Coordinates of C-alpha atoms in Angstrom, one line a residue:
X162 CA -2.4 -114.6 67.6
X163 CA -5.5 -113.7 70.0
X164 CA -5.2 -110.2 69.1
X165 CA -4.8 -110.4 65.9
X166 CA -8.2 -112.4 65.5
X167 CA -9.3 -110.1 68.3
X168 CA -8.3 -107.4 65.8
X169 CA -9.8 -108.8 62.8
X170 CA -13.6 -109.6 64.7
X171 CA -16.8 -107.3 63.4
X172 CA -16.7 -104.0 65.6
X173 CA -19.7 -102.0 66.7
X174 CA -20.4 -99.1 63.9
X175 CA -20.6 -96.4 66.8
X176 CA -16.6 -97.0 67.0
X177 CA -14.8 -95.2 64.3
X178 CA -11.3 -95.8 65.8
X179 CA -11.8 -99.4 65.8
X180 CA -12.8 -99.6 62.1
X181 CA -10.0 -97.9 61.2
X182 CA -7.6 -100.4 63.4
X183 CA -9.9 -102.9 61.0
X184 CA -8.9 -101.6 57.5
X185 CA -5.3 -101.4 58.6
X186 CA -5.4 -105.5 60.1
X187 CA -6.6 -106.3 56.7
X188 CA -3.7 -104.3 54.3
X189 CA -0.8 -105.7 56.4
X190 CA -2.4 -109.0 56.4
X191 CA -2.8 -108.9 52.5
X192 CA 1.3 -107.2 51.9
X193 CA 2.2 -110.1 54.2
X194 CA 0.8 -113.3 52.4
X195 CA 1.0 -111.5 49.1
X196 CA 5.0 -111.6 48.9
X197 CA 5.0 -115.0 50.9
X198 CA 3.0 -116.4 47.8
X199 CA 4.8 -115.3 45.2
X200 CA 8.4 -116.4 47.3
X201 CA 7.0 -120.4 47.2
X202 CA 5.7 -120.3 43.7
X203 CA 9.6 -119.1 42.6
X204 CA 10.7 -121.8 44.6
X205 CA 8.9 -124.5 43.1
X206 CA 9.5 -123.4 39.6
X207 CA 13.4 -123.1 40.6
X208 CA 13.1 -126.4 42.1
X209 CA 11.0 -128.5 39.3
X210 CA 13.5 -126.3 36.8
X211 CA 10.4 -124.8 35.6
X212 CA 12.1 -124.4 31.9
X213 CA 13.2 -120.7 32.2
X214 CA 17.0 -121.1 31.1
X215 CA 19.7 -118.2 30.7
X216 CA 21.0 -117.6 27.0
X217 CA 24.0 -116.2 28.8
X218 CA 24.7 -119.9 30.4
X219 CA 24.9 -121.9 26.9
X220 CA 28.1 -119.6 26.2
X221 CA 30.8 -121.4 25.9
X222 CA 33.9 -119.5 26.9
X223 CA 35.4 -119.6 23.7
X224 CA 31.8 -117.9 22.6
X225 CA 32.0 -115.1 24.8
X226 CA 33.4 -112.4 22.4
X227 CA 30.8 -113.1 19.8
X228 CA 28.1 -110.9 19.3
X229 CA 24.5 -112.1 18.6
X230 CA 24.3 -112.5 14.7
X231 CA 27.9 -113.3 14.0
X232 CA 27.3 -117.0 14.4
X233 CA 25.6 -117.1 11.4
X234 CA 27.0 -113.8 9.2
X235 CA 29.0 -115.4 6.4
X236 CA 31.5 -112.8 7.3
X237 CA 32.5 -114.5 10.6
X238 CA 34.6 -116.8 8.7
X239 CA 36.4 -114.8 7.0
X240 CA 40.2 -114.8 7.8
X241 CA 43.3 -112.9 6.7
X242 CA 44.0 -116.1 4.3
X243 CA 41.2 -115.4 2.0
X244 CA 42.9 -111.9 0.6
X245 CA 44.3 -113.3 -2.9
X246 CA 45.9 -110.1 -3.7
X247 CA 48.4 -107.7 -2.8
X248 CA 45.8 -105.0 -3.3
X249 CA 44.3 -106.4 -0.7
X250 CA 46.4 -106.6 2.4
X251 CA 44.8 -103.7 4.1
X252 CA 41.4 -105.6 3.6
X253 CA 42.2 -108.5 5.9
X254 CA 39.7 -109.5 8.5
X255 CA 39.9 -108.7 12.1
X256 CA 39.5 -110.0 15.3
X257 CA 37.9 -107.1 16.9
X258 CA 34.1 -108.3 16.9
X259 CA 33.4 -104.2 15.6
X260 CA 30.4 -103.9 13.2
X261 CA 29.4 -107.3 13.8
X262 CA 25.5 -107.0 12.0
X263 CA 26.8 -106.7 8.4
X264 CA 25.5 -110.0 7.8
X265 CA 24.8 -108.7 4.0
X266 CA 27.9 -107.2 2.6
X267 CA 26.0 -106.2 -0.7
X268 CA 23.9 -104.0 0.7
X269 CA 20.9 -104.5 -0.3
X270 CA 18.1 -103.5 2.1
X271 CA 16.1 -100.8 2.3
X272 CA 17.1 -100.0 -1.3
X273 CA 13.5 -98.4 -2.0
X274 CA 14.9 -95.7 0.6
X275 CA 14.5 -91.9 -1.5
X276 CA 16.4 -89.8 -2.3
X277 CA 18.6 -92.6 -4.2
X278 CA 21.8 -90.7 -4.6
X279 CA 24.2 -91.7 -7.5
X280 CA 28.4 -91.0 -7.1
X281 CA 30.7 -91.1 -10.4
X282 CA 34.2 -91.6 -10.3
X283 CA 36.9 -91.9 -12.9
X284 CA 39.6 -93.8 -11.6
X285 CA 42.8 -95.8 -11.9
X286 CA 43.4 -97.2 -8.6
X287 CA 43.3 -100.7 -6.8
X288 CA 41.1 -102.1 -4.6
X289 CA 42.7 -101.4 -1.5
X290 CA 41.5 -97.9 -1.9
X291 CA 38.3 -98.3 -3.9
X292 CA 36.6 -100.2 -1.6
X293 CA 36.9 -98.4 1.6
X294 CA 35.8 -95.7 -0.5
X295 CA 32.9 -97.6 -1.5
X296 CA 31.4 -98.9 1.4
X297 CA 32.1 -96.3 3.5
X298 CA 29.2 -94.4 1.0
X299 CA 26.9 -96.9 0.6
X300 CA 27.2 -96.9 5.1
X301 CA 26.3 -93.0 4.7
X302 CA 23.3 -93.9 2.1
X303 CA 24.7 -93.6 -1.2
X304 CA 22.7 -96.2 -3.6
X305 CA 25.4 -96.5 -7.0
X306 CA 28.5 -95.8 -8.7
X307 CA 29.6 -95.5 -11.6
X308 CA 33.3 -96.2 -11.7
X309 CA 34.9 -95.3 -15.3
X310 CA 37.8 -97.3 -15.0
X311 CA 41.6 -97.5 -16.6
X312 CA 44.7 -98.8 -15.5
X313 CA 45.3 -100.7 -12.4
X314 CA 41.3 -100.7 -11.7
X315 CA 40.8 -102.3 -15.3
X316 CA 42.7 -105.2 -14.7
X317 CA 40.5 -108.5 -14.6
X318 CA 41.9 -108.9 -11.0
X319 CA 40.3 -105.5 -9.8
X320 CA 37.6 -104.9 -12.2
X321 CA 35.6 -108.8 -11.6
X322 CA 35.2 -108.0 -8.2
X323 CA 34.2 -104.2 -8.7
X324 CA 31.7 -105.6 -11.1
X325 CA 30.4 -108.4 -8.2
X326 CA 29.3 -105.7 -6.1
X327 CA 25.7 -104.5 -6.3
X328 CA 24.8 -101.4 -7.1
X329 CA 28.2 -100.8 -9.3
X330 CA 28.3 -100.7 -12.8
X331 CA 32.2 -100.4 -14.4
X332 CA 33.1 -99.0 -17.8
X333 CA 35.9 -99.4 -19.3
X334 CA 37.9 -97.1 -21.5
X335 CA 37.9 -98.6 -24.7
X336 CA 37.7 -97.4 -28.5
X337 CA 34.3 -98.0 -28.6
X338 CA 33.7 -95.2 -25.4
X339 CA 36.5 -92.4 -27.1
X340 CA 34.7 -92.5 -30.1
X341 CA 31.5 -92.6 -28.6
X342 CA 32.5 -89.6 -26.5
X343 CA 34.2 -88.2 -29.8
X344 CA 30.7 -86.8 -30.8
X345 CA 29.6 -85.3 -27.4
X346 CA 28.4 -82.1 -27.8
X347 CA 30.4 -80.8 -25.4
X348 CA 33.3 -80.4 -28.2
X349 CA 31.2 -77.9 -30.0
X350 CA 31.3 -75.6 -27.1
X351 CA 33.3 -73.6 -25.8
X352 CA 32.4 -74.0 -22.1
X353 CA 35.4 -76.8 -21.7
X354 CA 37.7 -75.5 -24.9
X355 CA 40.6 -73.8 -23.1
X356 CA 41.4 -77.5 -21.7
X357 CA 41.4 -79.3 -24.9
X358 CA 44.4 -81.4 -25.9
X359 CA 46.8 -80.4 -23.5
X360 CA 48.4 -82.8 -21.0
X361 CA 48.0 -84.3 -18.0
X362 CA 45.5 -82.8 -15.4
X363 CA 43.9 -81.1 -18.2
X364 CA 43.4 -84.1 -20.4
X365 CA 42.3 -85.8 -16.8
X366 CA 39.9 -82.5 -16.6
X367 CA 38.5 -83.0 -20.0
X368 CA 38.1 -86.5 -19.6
X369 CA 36.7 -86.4 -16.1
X370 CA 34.0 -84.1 -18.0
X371 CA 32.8 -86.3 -20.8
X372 CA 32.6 -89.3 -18.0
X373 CA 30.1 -87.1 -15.9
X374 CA 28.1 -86.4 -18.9
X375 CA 27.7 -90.1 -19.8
X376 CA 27.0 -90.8 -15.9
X377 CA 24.0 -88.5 -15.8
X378 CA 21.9 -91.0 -18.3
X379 CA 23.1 -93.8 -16.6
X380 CA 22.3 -92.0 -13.3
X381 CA 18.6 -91.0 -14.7
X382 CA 17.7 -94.2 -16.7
X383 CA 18.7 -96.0 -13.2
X384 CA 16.0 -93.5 -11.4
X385 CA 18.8 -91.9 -9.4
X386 CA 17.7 -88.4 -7.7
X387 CA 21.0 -86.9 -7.0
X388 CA 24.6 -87.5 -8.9
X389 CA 27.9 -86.4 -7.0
X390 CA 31.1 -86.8 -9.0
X391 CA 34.3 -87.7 -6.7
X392 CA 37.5 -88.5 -6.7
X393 CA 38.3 -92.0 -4.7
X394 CA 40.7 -89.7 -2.5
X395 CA 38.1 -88.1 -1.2
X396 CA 34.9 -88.8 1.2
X397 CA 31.6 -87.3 1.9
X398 CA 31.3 -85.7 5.8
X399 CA 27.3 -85.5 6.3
X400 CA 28.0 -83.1 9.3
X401 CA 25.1 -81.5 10.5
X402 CA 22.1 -83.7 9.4
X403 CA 19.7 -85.2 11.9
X404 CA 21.9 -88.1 11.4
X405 CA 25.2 -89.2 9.7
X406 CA 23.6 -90.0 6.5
X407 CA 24.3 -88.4 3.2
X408 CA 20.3 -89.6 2.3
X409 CA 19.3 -87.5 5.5
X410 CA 21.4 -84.6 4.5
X411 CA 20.0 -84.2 0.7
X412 CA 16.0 -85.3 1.5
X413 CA 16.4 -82.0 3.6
X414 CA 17.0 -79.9 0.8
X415 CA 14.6 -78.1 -0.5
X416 CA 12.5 -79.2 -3.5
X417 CA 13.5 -76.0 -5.8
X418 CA 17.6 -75.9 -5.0
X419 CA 19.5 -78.0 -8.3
X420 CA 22.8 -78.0 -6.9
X421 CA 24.4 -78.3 -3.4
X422 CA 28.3 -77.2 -2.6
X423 CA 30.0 -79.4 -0.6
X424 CA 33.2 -77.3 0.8
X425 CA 36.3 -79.2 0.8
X426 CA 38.6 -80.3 3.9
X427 CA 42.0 -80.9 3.2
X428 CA 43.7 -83.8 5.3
X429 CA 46.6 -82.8 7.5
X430 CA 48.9 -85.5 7.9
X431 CA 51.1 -86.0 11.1
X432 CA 53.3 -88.7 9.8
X433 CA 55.4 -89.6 7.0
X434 CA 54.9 -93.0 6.8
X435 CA 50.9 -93.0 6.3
X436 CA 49.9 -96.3 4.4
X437 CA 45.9 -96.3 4.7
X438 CA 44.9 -92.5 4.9
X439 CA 41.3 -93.8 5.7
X440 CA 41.7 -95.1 9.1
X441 CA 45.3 -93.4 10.0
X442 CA 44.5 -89.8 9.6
X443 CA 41.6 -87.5 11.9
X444 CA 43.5 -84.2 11.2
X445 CA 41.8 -81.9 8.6
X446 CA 42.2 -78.2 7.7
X447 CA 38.8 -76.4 7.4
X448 CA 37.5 -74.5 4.4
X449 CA 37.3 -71.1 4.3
X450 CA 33.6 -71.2 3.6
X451 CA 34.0 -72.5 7.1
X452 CA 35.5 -70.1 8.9
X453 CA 35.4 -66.6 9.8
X454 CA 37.1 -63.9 7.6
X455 CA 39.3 -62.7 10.9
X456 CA 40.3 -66.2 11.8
X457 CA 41.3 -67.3 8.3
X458 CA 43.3 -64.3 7.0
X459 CA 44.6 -63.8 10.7
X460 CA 45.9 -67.4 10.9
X461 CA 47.0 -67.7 7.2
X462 CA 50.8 -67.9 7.4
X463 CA 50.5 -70.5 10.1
X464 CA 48.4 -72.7 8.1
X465 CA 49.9 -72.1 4.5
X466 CA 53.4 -72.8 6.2
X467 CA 55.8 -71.6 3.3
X468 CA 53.4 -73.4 0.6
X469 CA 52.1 -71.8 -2.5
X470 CA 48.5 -71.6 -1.0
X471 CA 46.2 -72.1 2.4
X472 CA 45.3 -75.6 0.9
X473 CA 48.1 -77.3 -1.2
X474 CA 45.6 -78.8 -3.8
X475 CA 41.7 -77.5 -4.8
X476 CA 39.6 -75.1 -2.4
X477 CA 36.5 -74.6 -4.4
X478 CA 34.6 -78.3 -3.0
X479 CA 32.3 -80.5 -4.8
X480 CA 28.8 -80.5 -5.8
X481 CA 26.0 -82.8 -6.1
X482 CA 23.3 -82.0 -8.4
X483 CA 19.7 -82.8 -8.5
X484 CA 19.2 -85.0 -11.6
X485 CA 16.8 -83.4 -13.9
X486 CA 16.5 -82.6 -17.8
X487 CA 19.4 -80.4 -19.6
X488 CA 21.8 -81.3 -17.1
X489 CA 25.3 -81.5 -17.6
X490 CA 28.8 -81.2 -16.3
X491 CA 30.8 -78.1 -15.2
X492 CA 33.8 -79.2 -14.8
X493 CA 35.1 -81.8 -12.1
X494 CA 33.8 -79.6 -9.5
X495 CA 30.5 -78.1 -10.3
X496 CA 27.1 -79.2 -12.5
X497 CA 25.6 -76.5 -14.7
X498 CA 22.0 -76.5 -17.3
X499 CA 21.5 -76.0 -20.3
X500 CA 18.5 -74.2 -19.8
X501 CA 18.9 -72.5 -16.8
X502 CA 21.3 -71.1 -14.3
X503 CA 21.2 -73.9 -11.6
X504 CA 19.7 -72.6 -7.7
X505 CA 22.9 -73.5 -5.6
X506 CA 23.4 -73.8 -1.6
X507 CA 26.3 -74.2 0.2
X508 CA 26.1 -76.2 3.5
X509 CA 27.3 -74.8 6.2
X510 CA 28.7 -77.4 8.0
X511 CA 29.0 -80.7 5.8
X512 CA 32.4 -81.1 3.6
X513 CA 34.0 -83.6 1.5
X514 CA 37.4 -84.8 2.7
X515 CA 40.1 -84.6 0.5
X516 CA 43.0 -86.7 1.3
X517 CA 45.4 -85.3 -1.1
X518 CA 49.5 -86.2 -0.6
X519 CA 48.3 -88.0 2.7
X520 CA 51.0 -91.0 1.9
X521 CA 54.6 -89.8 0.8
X522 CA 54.2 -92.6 -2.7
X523 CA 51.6 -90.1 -4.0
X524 CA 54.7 -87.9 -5.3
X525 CA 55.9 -90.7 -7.3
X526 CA 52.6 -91.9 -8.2
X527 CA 51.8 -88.5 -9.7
X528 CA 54.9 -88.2 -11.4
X529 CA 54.6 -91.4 -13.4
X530 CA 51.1 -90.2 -14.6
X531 CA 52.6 -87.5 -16.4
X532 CA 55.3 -87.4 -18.9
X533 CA 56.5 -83.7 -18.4
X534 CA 59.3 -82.2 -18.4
X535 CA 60.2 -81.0 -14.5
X536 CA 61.3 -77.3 -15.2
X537 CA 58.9 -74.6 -14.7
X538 CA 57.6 -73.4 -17.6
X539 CA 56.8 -77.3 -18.7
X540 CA 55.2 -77.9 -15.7
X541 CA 52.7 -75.1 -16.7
X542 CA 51.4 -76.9 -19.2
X543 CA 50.3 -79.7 -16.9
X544 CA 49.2 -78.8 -14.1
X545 CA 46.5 -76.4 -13.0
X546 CA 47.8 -75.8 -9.4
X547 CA 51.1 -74.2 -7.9
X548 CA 51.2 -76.9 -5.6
X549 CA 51.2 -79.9 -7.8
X550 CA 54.0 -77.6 -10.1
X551 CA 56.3 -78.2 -7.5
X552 CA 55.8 -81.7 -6.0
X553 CA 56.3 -82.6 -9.6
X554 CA 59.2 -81.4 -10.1
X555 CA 60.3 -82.3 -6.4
X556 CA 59.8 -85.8 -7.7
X557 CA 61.6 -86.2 -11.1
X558 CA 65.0 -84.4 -10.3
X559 CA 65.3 -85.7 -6.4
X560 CA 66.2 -88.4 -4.4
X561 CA 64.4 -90.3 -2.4
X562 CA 66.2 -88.6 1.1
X563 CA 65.6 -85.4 -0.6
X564 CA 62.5 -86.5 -1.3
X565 CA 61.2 -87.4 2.1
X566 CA 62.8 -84.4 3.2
X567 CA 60.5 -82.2 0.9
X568 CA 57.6 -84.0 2.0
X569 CA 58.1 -83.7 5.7
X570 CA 58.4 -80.0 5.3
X571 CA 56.1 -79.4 2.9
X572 CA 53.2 -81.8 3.7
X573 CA 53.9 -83.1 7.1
X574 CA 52.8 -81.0 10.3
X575 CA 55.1 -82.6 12.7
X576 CA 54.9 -79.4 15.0
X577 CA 52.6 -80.2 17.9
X578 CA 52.6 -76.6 19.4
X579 CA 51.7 -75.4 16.1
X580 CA 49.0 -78.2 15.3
X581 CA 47.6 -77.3 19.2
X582 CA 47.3 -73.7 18.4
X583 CA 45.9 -74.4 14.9
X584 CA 43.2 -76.4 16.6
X585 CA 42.0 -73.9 18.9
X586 CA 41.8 -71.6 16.9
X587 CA 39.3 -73.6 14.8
X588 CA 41.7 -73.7 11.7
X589 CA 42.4 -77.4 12.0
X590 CA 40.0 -80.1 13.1
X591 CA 39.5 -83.4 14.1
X592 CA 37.0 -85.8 12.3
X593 CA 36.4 -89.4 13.3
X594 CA 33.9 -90.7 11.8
X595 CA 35.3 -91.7 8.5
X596 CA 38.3 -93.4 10.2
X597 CA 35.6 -95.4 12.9
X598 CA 33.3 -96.5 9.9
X599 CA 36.2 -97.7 7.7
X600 CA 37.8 -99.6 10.2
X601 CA 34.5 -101.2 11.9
X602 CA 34.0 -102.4 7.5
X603 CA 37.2 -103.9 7.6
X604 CA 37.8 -105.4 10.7
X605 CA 33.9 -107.5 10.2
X606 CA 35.5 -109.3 7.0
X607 CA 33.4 -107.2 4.5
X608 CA 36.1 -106.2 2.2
X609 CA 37.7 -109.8 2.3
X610 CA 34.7 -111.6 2.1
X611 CA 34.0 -109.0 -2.0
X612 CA 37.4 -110.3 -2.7
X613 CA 36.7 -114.1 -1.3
X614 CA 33.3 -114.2 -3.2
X615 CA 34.5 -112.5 -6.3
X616 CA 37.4 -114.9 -7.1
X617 CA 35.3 -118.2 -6.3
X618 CA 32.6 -117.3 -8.4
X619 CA 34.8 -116.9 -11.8
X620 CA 35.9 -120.4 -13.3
X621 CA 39.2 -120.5 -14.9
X622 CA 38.3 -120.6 -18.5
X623 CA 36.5 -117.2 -17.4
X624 CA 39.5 -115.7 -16.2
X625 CA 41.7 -116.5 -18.7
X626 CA 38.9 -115.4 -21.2
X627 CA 38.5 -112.0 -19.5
X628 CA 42.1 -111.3 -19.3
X629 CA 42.6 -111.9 -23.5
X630 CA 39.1 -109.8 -23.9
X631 CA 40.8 -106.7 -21.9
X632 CA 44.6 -107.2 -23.4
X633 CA 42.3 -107.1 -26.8
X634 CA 40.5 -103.9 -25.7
X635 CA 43.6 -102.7 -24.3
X636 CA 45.3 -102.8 -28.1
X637 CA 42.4 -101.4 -29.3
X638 CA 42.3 -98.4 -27.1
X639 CA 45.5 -97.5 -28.5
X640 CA 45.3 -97.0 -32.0
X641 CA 45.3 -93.6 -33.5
X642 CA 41.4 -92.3 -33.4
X643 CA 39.5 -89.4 -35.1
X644 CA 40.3 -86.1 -34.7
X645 CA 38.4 -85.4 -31.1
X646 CA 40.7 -88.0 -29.3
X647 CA 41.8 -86.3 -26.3
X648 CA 45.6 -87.0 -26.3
X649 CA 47.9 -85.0 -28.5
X650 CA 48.3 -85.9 -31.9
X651 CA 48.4 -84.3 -35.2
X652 CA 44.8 -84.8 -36.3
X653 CA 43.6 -83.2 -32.5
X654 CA 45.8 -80.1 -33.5
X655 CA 44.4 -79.8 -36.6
X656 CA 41.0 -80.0 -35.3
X657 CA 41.6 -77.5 -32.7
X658 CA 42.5 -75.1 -35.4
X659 CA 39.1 -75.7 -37.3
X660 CA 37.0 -75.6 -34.0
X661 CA 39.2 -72.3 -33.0
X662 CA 38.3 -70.9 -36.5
X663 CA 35.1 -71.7 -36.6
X664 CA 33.9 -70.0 -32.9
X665 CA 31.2 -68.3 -34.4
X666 CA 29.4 -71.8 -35.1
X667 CA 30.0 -72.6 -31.5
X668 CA 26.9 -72.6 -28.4
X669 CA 28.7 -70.1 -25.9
X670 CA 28.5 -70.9 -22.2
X671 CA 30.5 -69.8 -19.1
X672 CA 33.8 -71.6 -18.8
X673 CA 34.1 -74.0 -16.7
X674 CA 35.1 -74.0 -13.0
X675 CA 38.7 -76.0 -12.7
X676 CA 40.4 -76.7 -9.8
X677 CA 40.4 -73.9 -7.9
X678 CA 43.1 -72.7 -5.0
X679 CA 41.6 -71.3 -1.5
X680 CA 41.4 -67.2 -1.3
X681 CA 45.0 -65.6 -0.3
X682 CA 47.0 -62.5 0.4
X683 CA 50.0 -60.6 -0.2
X684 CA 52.4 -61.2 2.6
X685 CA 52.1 -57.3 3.9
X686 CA 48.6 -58.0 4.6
X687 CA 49.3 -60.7 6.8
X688 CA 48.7 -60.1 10.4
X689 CA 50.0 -62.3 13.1
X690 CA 47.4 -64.0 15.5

């Protein structure tokens, strides 16, 4: 200890060396006491249990798979016991703590976001597929639907809980909307004529038209800035956006395109026995906007594997238009103006999927739709694609072995060498996205917690008053109705006769664009890869 106050004592200025030894005494002395300090105050904080407590420690095991905000999300108690519905079993809650910070299943933040994009559907199906549908676009950014609904999704069990959710607005099919879409002016032109009153996916076309025209007031008197019209069989991909947000995708257009071309991906299942396409199949065949000439034609026997075409359904995609005056539909596909020839881009790397004949009940399901006759030249009538000619047929003179056997070798790619080579080759591809964000909705509780809330906030006397109010609008639908209905009847054949002689009259426009198969090639052409 001598030294060191010998160390520390005053030296003569003459000796540089010793002022140095100084300056050094004094640092080490200061790094020493300096940690020493700080060591004791710790210690008498721990000691006094100076108040700082772990959040981890007030866990209770029981607690330990919760994530912060579940406690007090009204989806946390949500259990498999609150689905009502058969519709619903593939909307039970999970376990899995996955998405755990929907604490608002309607929605509703951020709603001032721009653009505000707008989707229109016409559809018949139940809630197990509408919602998934749903949500997974309002996760992306959509902001409303319009849902035109008939059948199964017009049923007071489907319909009150569609019309619960924010942001959706449901119209039903009634008399009032057919004669109401009886004096469109889309009848007085010839754009849509060559699908008039024939059956099936031409009266779906037709009607899938006038819906999209109605939906583009709705979508502008709501202050929407972009209306997409899809199928609920089919999602948006926002691939290549700064983000996975639709709303990221379209704000990046630019101001003076009207229209942008989603190309289509068609879903390649690898098992028969597919019940929620949403969550069960990753496997998609890409576009041919996609891919290169060489790799397409060079690969096409491969892919098409004995079908009719590369895709089995459509190949032309789906559009969403900027909403602006003289707008109006072009079929289910595209968007066209009145006044102009709309600016178009096609992206080059976002798609919509389509998940077309992904579960083997879709052959029945489209069978019952349609009253046909299954022979060939029937079939014609009905449908627009090859594809769709023959699953028809498939299902009304098989059975059900036969069937499955069809479907497996027609729809199923249960070759793994094939599906590996397919891959590479960048004809097939794998998307998870849709899957992870469908199955992160259902397993919080937010598709059982629409159906929980829906039921308990409809008394009894309103159930039983919406189901005689929709049996009553039902019979009403039904009745014979003017001329311009859009089933067959004898007044719609007469009128088609009058419109037909009276073309001259008629505002000509360029047809428009049905469902449309992918390119192909004569079999000679084919070259092996």
């Amino acid at each position: 200890m001598a030294g060191l106050y010998t160390s520390l004592r005053p030296q003569p200025p003459s000796s540089s060396s010793s002022s140095q030894q100084s300056f050094f005494s004094k640092v080490l002395l200061l790094l020493t006491i300096l940690p020493l300090s700080l060591a004791v105050f710790a210690f008498v904080l721990q000691w006094r249990g100076g108040g700082v407590d772990d959040p981890i420690s007030r866990w209770s095991p029981e607690e330990s798979n919760k994530f912060p905000g579940m406690d007090s999300s009204p989806l946390s108690t949500v259990a498999h016991s609150s689905s009502h519905s058969s519709d619903c079993s593939l909307l039970a809650h999970s376990n899995t703590p996955s998405f755990p910070y929907y604490k608002d299943w309607k929605f509703k933040l951020h709603s001032d976001l721009k653009p505000k994009i707008c989707i229109t559907t016409s559809t018949s199906a139940g809630l197990e597929q509408i919602l998934p549908w749903m949500f997974y676009h309002k996760v992306i950014g959509v902001t409303s639907f319009l849902l035109f609904v008939e059948g199964k999704a017009a049923s007071p069990d489907v319909s009150k809980v569609l019309e619960s959710i924010p942001g959706v607005k449901v119209i039903y099919r009634t008399r009032e909307l057919e004669e109401q879409q009886a004096k469109s002016r889309i009848w007085n032109e010839t754009w849509l004529s060559s699908f008039f009153y024939k059956p099936c996916n031409y009266e779906l076309f037709v009607k899938q038209s006038l819906n999209m025209e109605m939906a583009i007031v709705m979508a502008r008197d709501a202050g929407m800035d972009w209306i997409i019209h899809l199928d609920t069989d089919e999602l948006l991909h926002p691939a290549g956006a700064r983000e996975y947000s639709l709303r990221q995708l379209l704000l990046d257009v630019p101001s003076n395109v009207d229209m942008v071309i989603f190309p289509n991906y068609e879903s390649s299942v690898e098992r028969d026995d597919i019940k929620d396409p949403f969550t069960e199949v990753s496997m998609f065949k890409k576009n041919y906007d996609h891919l290169t000439k060489d790799t397409y034609f060079g690969m096409y026997k491969e892919a098409t594997r004995g079908n009719p075409n590369y895709f089995l359904t459509y190949g032309n995609g789906k559009a969403a238009a900027r909403i602006q005056d003289h707008l109006r539909p072009n079929g289910a596909h595209r968007w066209h103006n009145y006044m102009k020839t709309p600016k178009e881009i096609k992206l080059e790397e976002a798609a919509v999927l389509h998940y077309t004949y992904s579960k083997f009940s879709d052959l029945t399901s489209r069978r019952d739709r349609c009253g046909c006759k299954p022979t060939k030249e029937d079939v014609k009538r009905c449908f627009m694609l090859e594809f769709d000619r023959s699953a028809f047929i498939i299902a009304s003179t098989a059975t059900e072995d036969e069937m499955l056997n069809w479907y497996r070798e027609h729809v199923v790619w249960t070759d793994k060498a094939v599906n590996l080579k397919l891959l590479r080759k960048g004809i097939l591809t794998r998307i998870y996205a849709p899957m992870v964000i469908v199955q992160g909705l259902r397993e919080s509780g937010v598709f059982s917690s629409i159906v929980s809330s829906a039921q308990k906030s409809i008394s009894k006397d309103k159930f039983l008053a919406s189901i005689e109010s929709s049996n009553s609008s039902k019979a009403a639908a039904s009745e014979t109705l003017p001329s311009r209905k859009i089933g067959k009847n004898q007044h719609s054949q007469a009128t088609r006769r009058v419109l037909e002689e009276s073309a001259s009259h008629f505002e000509f426009y360029e047809e428009a664009i049905p469902p449309r198969p992918p390119p192909g090639i004569d079999e000679d052409v084919i070259t092996e890869a």
